[in-house]
XYZ file of C-alpha atoms in Angstrom:
112
model
C -2.612 -11.116 -7.337
C -5.150 -8.436 -8.058
C -8.870 -8.967 -7.739
C -11.219 -7.228 -10.106
C -12.485 -3.954 -8.669
C -15.942 -5.429 -8.049
C -14.433 -8.273 -5.997
C -12.660 -5.937 -3.564
C -14.179 -5.257 -0.141
C -16.725 -2.422 -0.330
C -14.649 -0.228 2.025
C -11.623 -0.590 -0.249
C -13.694 0.272 -3.333
C -14.953 3.433 -1.591
C -11.415 4.430 -0.576
C -10.186 4.037 -4.159
C -13.039 6.230 -5.455
C -12.718 8.862 -2.707
C -10.505 11.899 -2.454
C -6.981 10.663 -1.591
C -6.004 10.573 2.083
C -2.811 12.447 2.910
C -1.238 11.481 6.239
C 2.405 12.451 6.767
C 2.577 10.788 10.203
C 1.424 7.496 8.741
C 3.989 7.683 5.935
C 6.710 8.538 8.443
C 5.801 5.410 10.418
C 7.371 3.323 7.624
C 10.803 4.931 7.905
C 13.386 2.574 9.350
C 10.833 -0.238 9.621
C 10.849 -3.670 7.999
C 10.564 -4.286 4.281
C 7.363 -6.201 3.555
C 9.333 -8.594 1.364
C 12.753 -8.997 2.998
C 11.375 -8.740 6.559
C 14.642 -7.112 7.625
C 14.821 -3.750 9.361
C 16.559 -1.312 7.128
C 17.190 2.402 7.273
C 16.234 2.535 3.598
C 12.658 1.370 4.213
C 9.970 3.802 3.126
C 6.369 3.669 1.980
C 5.476 2.724 -1.592
C 2.167 4.039 -2.927
C 0.512 1.207 -4.807
C -0.186 2.164 -8.381
C -1.900 -0.773 -10.089
C -5.659 -0.590 -9.631
C -5.505 2.315 -7.174
C -4.191 5.380 -8.946
C -6.940 7.389 -10.579
C -5.954 9.533 -13.503
C -2.845 11.549 -12.845
C -3.276 11.852 -9.077
C -1.108 9.958 -6.629
C -2.714 7.024 -4.839
C -4.121 7.655 -1.381
C -1.778 7.238 1.602
C -4.001 4.385 2.821
C -2.625 2.323 -0.095
C 1.012 2.261 0.980
C 3.247 -0.721 1.738
C 6.667 -0.738 3.480
C 9.540 -1.513 1.120
C 13.325 -1.182 1.126
C 15.111 0.863 -1.527
C 15.921 -2.207 -3.652
C 12.310 -3.436 -3.649
C 11.011 0.102 -4.234
C 13.118 0.358 -7.377
C 11.996 -3.066 -8.610
C 8.306 -2.582 -7.822
C 8.225 0.603 -9.920
C 9.394 -1.330 -12.971
C 6.284 -3.532 -12.986
C 4.197 -3.800 -9.817
C 2.105 -6.903 -10.719
C 5.168 -8.834 -11.929
C 7.138 -7.890 -8.817
C 4.356 -9.077 -6.489
C 4.008 -12.319 -8.433
C 7.771 -12.900 -8.166
C 7.458 -12.711 -4.372
C 4.518 -15.127 -4.391
C 2.003 -12.613 -3.062
C -1.352 -14.398 -3.288
C -3.572 -11.764 -1.699
C -4.658 -8.381 -2.904
C -2.136 -5.902 -1.498
C -4.638 -3.067 -1.880
C -6.849 -4.650 0.779
C -3.857 -5.467 2.982
C -2.551 -1.896 2.774
C -5.977 -0.371 3.425
C -6.669 -2.477 6.535
C -3.141 -1.862 7.809
C -3.875 1.863 7.609
C -7.182 1.434 9.446
C -5.409 -0.487 12.248
C -2.770 2.243 12.503
C -5.535 4.844 12.754
C -7.186 2.909 15.624
C -3.905 2.578 17.525
C -3.353 6.321 17.209
C -6.900 7.321 18.134
C -7.778 8.675 14.698
C -11.021 6.915 13.824
């Protein structure tokens, strides 16, 4: 489910409009973790940059809009992100979830 831009939290709106964050350590934290959908640990898990409603022009979405996915899900999500999320019954806006996950990671690593 995707909210309209105006219905997103203000912090998320600002992050979408801002210069993209690039954080290699944060992206590396996804490697070997659990797929958000299968919940199983997998060596093929990596970070997927959300595209729908985040990407601005031709630039890659900010690293604060990344979710952990396995190779199979990564392939499927690139075919049609909204349809994939609906198939898995995701009823919240993943942009907000990804953004607040990043903020929590930043706190834990002393990077406010």
